Amino acid sequence: MSHALDLLDAAALLSAFGTAGVFLVMFAETGLLVGFFLPGDSLLFTAGLLCTTQVNGVQLSLPGVLAAAVAGALLGAQTGYLIGRHAGGALLARTRNRHLLRGAVRAEELLGRYGHGKAIVLARFIPLVRTVLNPLAGAVKVPTRTFTVWQITGGVVWTAGLVLAGYGLGASIPGVDRYLLPLVGVIVAVSLLPLLVEVLRSRRRSHTTTQRAALNDVGRPAPADRTHEAHPTMTPERPARRRIP
């Protein structure tokens, strides 16, 4: 009896699709909003490991994995940018997925805080954000040349860095395949750190803003009662004295 493929399991994806799976996951996660849940970081690292050892009968080629990872990440990001540029952000506006909405908020914060180039590179290392930022950059009309240059830079560093990290670890530790699951868990946890840091910073900024607003309200004098000035006709008149004949 065959079991359904677990799309969140990097090792299962690589066992089923091999190098082609690396390209497909990279393209979907960085180019299509429906791919936001795919295990990009852990898949790249695991693919690097599988270039040094055989797991479940699968062993990959390092040049093939690098080519597939870079091609998928770059083509996916450019596709997402073009979708956002032509759709005008309608896809993001219609979604009700809270994860995608949270990613859109983080992407907007990155673009506003760091500018186009740095935000596009940093987004590659933050899950969800790397899925949403590409169509968002197209929707807000980031110049095509600027986006292309920086997404290539970030895409190559991200994909090649994680693949080579997995390859280096696998080449230096004999029998590393026995520790595959714990290693993938560590990679997933580390990849979520930037997102956690952004959430904590956002909450801290929100808390600070609330405190400042409260202090300003305390120090501001209460508005004076100008009822009589605004409505002089409402001032009670003194009764006129009667003359005594």
Short mmCIF file of C-alpha atoms in Angstrom, two decimals:
data_model
loop_
_atom_site.label_atom_id
_atom_site.label_comp_id
_atom_site.label_asym_id
_atom_site.label_seq_id
_atom_site.Cartn_x
_atom_site.Cartn_y
_atom_site.Cartn_z
CA MET A 1 0.00 0.00 0.00
CA SER A 2 1.52 3.33 -1.07
CA HIS A 3 1.67 6.25 1.30
CA ALA A 4 0.91 9.85 0.39
CA LEU A 5 3.97 12.02 -0.12
CA ASP A 6 4.70 14.35 2.79
CA LEU A 7 5.48 17.72 1.18
CA LEU A 8 6.97 18.98 4.45
CA ASP A 9 9.53 16.16 4.58
CA ALA A 10 12.66 17.26 2.69
CA ALA A 11 14.13 13.75 2.61
CA ALA A 12 10.88 12.29 1.25
CA LEU A 13 10.72 14.93 -1.48
CA LEU A 14 14.31 14.24 -2.53
CA SER A 15 13.71 10.48 -2.47
CA ALA A 16 10.67 10.88 -4.71
CA PHE A 17 11.93 13.50 -7.18
CA GLY A 18 15.71 13.71 -6.77
CA THR A 19 17.39 16.78 -8.25
CA ALA A 20 14.19 17.75 -10.07
CA GLY A 21 12.53 18.09 -6.66
CA VAL A 22 15.10 20.72 -5.67
CA PHE A 23 14.21 22.83 -8.71
CA LEU A 24 10.45 22.42 -8.23
CA VAL A 25 10.47 23.29 -4.53
CA MET A 26 12.72 26.33 -5.05
CA PHE A 27 10.55 27.60 -7.88
CA ALA A 28 7.25 27.07 -6.03
CA GLU A 29 8.42 28.50 -2.71
CA THR A 30 9.92 31.67 -4.18
CA GLY A 31 7.60 32.23 -7.12
CA LEU A 32 4.12 30.98 -6.23
CA LEU A 33 2.17 31.99 -3.14
CA VAL A 34 0.86 28.44 -2.81
CA GLY A 35 4.40 27.26 -2.08
CA PHE A 36 4.84 29.22 1.15
CA PHE A 37 4.72 26.04 3.31
CA LEU A 38 7.44 24.12 1.44
CA PRO A 39 10.66 23.26 3.32
CA GLY A 40 13.14 25.40 1.36
CA ASP A 41 15.96 25.68 3.92
CA SER A 42 15.87 22.10 5.12
CA LEU A 43 15.58 20.76 1.58
CA LEU A 44 18.69 22.64 0.42
CA PHE A 45 20.68 21.44 3.42
CA THR A 46 19.46 17.86 3.07
CA ALA A 47 20.25 17.87 -0.65
CA GLY A 48 23.80 18.90 0.19
CA LEU A 49 24.07 16.02 2.65
CA LEU A 50 22.77 13.56 0.06
CA CYS A 51 25.63 14.53 -2.23
CA THR A 52 28.03 12.86 0.22
CA THR A 53 26.04 9.86 1.40
CA GLN A 54 23.21 7.60 0.33
CA VAL A 55 19.89 7.71 2.19
CA ASN A 56 17.00 5.41 1.22
CA GLY A 57 18.82 4.54 -1.96
CA VAL A 58 19.19 8.19 -3.01
CA GLN A 59 22.49 9.96 -3.61
CA LEU A 60 22.65 13.24 -5.50
CA SER A 61 25.28 15.03 -7.55
CA LEU A 62 26.62 18.29 -6.10
CA PRO A 63 26.86 20.16 -9.45
CA GLY A 64 23.34 19.01 -10.35
CA VAL A 65 21.89 20.10 -6.98
CA LEU A 66 23.60 23.50 -7.15
CA ALA A 67 22.36 24.11 -10.69
CA ALA A 68 18.80 23.03 -9.85
CA ALA A 69 18.68 25.07 -6.63
CA VAL A 70 20.02 28.28 -8.16
CA ALA A 71 17.87 27.98 -11.30
CA GLY A 72 14.69 27.27 -9.34
CA ALA A 73 15.25 30.08 -6.84
CA LEU A 74 16.11 32.71 -9.48
CA LEU A 75 13.38 31.78 -11.97
CA GLY A 76 10.84 31.50 -9.16
CA ALA A 77 11.63 34.92 -7.71
CA GLN A 78 11.47 36.57 -11.13
CA THR A 79 8.15 34.85 -11.85
CA GLY A 80 6.71 36.03 -8.54
CA TYR A 81 7.87 39.58 -9.29
CA LEU A 82 6.20 39.54 -12.73
CA ILE A 83 2.97 38.15 -11.26
CA GLY A 84 2.91 40.94 -8.69
CA ARG A 85 3.74 43.61 -11.27
CA HIS A 86 0.92 42.60 -13.62
CA ALA A 87 -1.65 41.54 -11.04
CA GLY A 88 -1.14 44.70 -9.01
CA GLY A 89 -1.05 42.87 -5.68
CA ALA A 90 -4.58 41.49 -6.19
CA LEU A 91 -3.51 38.01 -5.14
CA LEU A 92 -2.16 39.25 -1.83
CA ALA A 93 -5.19 41.45 -1.28
CA ARG A 94 -7.58 38.54 -1.74
CA THR A 95 -5.82 35.98 0.42
CA ARG A 96 -7.18 35.20 3.86
CA ASN A 97 -4.31 32.96 4.87
CA ARG A 98 -2.94 34.42 8.10
CA HIS A 99 0.56 33.10 7.41
CA LEU A 100 0.72 34.85 4.05
CA LEU A 101 -0.72 38.04 5.54
CA ARG A 102 1.90 37.95 8.29
CA GLY A 103 4.58 37.42 5.66
CA ALA A 104 3.28 40.41 3.68
CA VAL A 105 3.55 42.62 6.75
CA ARG A 106 7.15 41.50 7.35
CA ALA A 107 7.99 42.03 3.69
CA GLU A 108 6.62 45.58 3.76
CA GLU A 109 8.60 46.29 6.92
CA LEU A 110 11.81 45.03 5.31
CA LEU A 111 11.29 47.16 2.20
CA GLY A 112 10.52 50.23 4.28
CA ARG A 113 13.37 49.78 6.77
CA TYR A 114 16.25 48.54 4.61
CA GLY A 115 15.43 49.72 1.11
CA HIS A 116 15.03 47.58 -1.99
CA GLY A 117 18.44 45.92 -2.34
CA LYS A 118 19.06 44.87 1.25
CA ALA A 119 15.44 43.81 1.80
CA ILE A 120 15.42 41.57 -1.28
CA VAL A 121 18.62 39.82 -0.15
CA LEU A 122 17.52 39.44 3.50
CA ALA A 123 14.12 38.07 2.49
CA ARG A 124 15.80 34.98 1.04
CA PHE A 125 16.72 33.84 4.54
CA ILE A 126 13.29 34.36 6.14
CA PRO A 127 10.56 31.75 5.57
CA LEU A 128 7.23 33.14 4.30
CA VAL A 129 8.85 36.50 3.59
CA ARG A 130 10.87 35.10 0.69
CA THR A 131 7.57 33.83 -0.79
CA VAL A 132 5.63 37.07 -0.40
CA LEU A 133 8.28 39.73 -1.03
CA ASN A 134 8.74 38.91 -4.72
CA PRO A 135 5.13 39.58 -5.83
CA LEU A 136 4.97 42.47 -3.36
CA ALA A 137 8.07 44.03 -4.94
CA GLY A 138 6.37 43.80 -8.32
CA ALA A 139 3.14 45.28 -6.97
CA VAL A 140 4.89 48.34 -5.49
CA LYS A 141 6.83 48.81 -8.75
CA VAL A 142 10.37 48.16 -7.55
CA PRO A 143 12.48 48.80 -10.70
CA THR A 144 12.96 45.59 -12.68
CA ARG A 145 16.73 45.99 -12.95
CA THR A 146 17.10 46.66 -9.22
CA PHE A 147 14.99 43.65 -8.29
CA THR A 148 16.76 41.34 -10.74
CA VAL A 149 20.27 42.26 -9.61
CA TRP A 150 19.52 41.84 -5.91
CA GLN A 151 17.35 38.75 -6.19
CA ILE A 152 20.14 37.02 -8.13
CA THR A 153 22.64 38.03 -5.45
CA GLY A 154 20.45 36.83 -2.60
CA GLY A 155 19.32 33.70 -4.44
CA VAL A 156 22.82 32.48 -5.20
CA VAL A 157 24.11 33.16 -1.67
CA TRP A 158 21.10 31.49 -0.03
CA THR A 159 20.89 28.36 -2.16
CA ALA A 160 24.61 27.71 -2.65
CA GLY A 161 25.35 28.53 0.99
CA LEU A 162 22.91 25.98 2.42
CA VAL A 163 23.75 23.27 -0.11
CA LEU A 164 27.49 23.65 0.49
CA ALA A 165 26.91 23.72 4.27
CA GLY A 166 25.13 20.36 4.06
CA TYR A 167 27.78 18.98 1.73
CA GLY A 168 30.63 20.14 3.99
CA LEU A 169 29.04 18.60 7.07
CA GLY A 170 28.35 15.32 5.29
CA ALA A 171 31.90 15.14 3.95
CA SER A 172 33.46 15.78 7.36
CA ILE A 173 31.32 13.50 9.57
CA PRO A 174 31.26 9.75 8.77
CA GLY A 175 27.79 8.19 8.96
CA VAL A 176 26.08 11.57 9.09
CA ASP A 177 22.95 10.01 7.54
CA ARG A 178 22.16 8.53 10.98
CA TYR A 179 21.67 12.06 12.31
CA LEU A 180 19.67 13.34 9.35
CA LEU A 181 16.40 14.04 11.19
CA PRO A 182 18.01 15.94 14.12
CA LEU A 183 20.15 17.96 11.68
CA VAL A 184 17.12 18.90 9.59
CA GLY A 185 15.29 19.91 12.77
CA VAL A 186 18.17 22.19 13.72
CA ILE A 187 18.19 23.77 10.26
CA VAL A 188 14.44 24.41 10.43
CA ALA A 189 14.80 25.99 13.88
CA VAL A 190 17.69 28.20 12.76
CA SER A 191 15.81 29.26 9.62
CA LEU A 192 12.89 30.42 11.79
CA LEU A 193 15.09 32.59 14.01
CA PRO A 194 15.00 35.67 11.72
CA LEU A 195 11.21 35.49 11.63
CA LEU A 196 11.06 35.19 15.43
CA VAL A 197 13.41 38.15 15.83
CA GLU A 198 11.23 40.26 13.52
CA VAL A 199 8.09 39.34 15.50
CA LEU A 200 9.74 40.27 18.81
CA ARG A 201 11.03 43.57 17.40
CA SER A 202 7.60 44.41 16.04
CA ARG A 203 5.95 43.73 19.41
CA ARG A 204 8.61 45.77 21.20
CA ARG A 205 8.09 48.72 18.86
CA SER A 206 4.33 48.49 19.29
CA HIS A 207 4.69 48.38 23.09
CA THR A 208 7.06 51.38 23.07
CA THR A 209 4.70 53.39 20.86
CA THR A 210 1.80 52.63 23.20
CA GLN A 211 3.81 53.72 26.24
CA ARG A 212 4.84 56.98 24.58
CA ALA A 213 1.27 57.74 23.61
CA ALA A 214 0.14 57.12 27.19
CA LEU A 215 2.85 59.41 28.59
CA ASN A 216 1.91 62.15 26.15
CA ASP A 217 -1.72 61.88 27.20
CA VAL A 218 -0.73 62.15 30.87
CA GLY A 219 1.41 65.25 30.32
CA ARG A 220 -1.12 67.02 28.12
CA PRO A 221 -3.33 69.55 30.01
CA ALA A 222 -7.02 68.88 30.03
CA PRO A 223 -9.03 71.05 27.62
CA ALA A 224 -10.58 74.10 29.25
CA ASP A 225 -14.33 74.43 29.48
CA ARG A 226 -15.14 77.12 26.92
CA THR A 227 -18.85 76.58 26.86
CA HIS A 228 -19.66 80.19 27.73
CA GLU A 229 -17.14 81.58 25.27
CA ALA A 230 -18.35 79.42 22.43
CA HIS A 231 -22.03 80.14 23.20
CA PRO A 232 -22.29 83.62 24.80
CA THR A 233 -26.04 83.64 24.37
CA MET A 234 -26.25 80.77 26.82
CA THR A 235 -24.81 82.91 29.65
CA PRO A 236 -27.55 83.56 32.21
CA GLU A 237 -28.60 87.21 32.32
CA ARG A 238 -29.21 89.10 35.52
CA PRO A 239 -32.83 90.10 36.07
CA ALA A 240 -33.45 93.83 35.40
CA ARG A 241 -34.12 96.02 38.46
CA ARG A 242 -37.57 97.43 38.77
CA ARG A 243 -37.78 101.15 39.31
CA ILE A 244 -39.70 102.23 42.36
CA PRO A 245 -41.95 105.20 41.55
#
